[in-house]
Amino acid sequence: MKQPLSRSLSMISIFVFLAGVLMAQTPRRVIIDTDPGVDDAMAILLALNSPELKVEALTVVPGNVDGRQGLENALKIVSLAGRCDVVVASGAQHPLNQKLITAQFWHGKNGLAGVELPSSECKADSRFGPDLIIEMVHKYPHEITLIPVGPLTNIALAVSKDPTIATLVRDIVIMGGSITGGNVNGTAEANIYNDPEAASVVFNAGWMVTMIGSDVGERTIITRKHLAELQALHGPESDFVAKLADFYVTRSEKSGYQGAAMYDPLAVGTVIDPTLVTLKDMHVDVETKGEFTRGETVANRMGSNENNVLHGDHYEIEGVIELKPNARVCLASDAERFLKLFISRIKGK
Ligand SMILES: [Ca+2]
């Protein structure tokens, strides 16, 4: 018997509603590509303590510390959280086209504020990070969200080896870049600066990169007030994060800031709750040359470039060339709401 159209439509809407409810309740699978790193450690622990996320893997990239130290730190962090079920794998050992620049100045001698965590009870996976990313994206098509919070070397290697992952991931949310000045120098943010060629590959891979830049991270700061809240309840993870935050805030205060930028945790926060940030679609290129601007993320706010055509001895503007956005650029965050979320997930754990 033929069903009336209205009944079919209402059944479809019930199905869509139920699918939506199911999607909302199913934790999102994420892979965090990381160079731990004080704020990386905070980001990882935020992810591991958030029911909205299922952390499938940590892949380690050199950046704040070298690859060996980074792997050791990642293993100790998952061990502290009692989460040896999370796959941890090392990846590239150096940037694609330049020497590694490490950041013990900001992150302490071991990258974790000098805090000595107990030896890890977890073991590293033997797979190469970029290969692991490719494998997992194919295992869970359209389900994996990549959260790179270090230089983009591993992601560039993965998407160069298998460009199909650009259409098979659910999302890619990076901490990196800036549209209003850098944190390394006048123009460049550290993760992009540490491997501009890799960043260029990632921004041009065909996916929409959600870009949580250092400019917004610097307006999303953890202060002594937040630190006191973290210290109010004890637990192995929250005590560790409090020590990291204390070091990080002290270091930032010495440089004249009121608190410490929550760079990497905000990228994880964006995946947990996208309403924490304001995003705008733009076309972003990565400067790989430049006298002063190597590693800058050059964002086009207009969505077009002038089209200059040679007429005899000079050029004339003949209209504009529309640009296709390749990035959702973060313009602002709800910093206080984010810090509240961060502290509530870590405090007492
Ligand atoms: Ca990082």
XYZ file of C-alpha atoms and ligand atoms in Angstrom, residues 34-37 39-40 64 149-150 191 264, ligand 1:
12
model
C 51.597 16.416 19.307
C 55.040 17.697 20.367
C 54.561 17.523 24.159
C 55.090 20.323 25.425
C 50.243 23.052 26.642
C 50.228 19.784 24.668
C 58.858 21.800 21.451
C 48.971 20.697 17.865
C 52.611 20.665 16.772
C 54.075 25.360 14.695
C 46.802 23.533 22.243
Ca 52.214 21.746 20.759
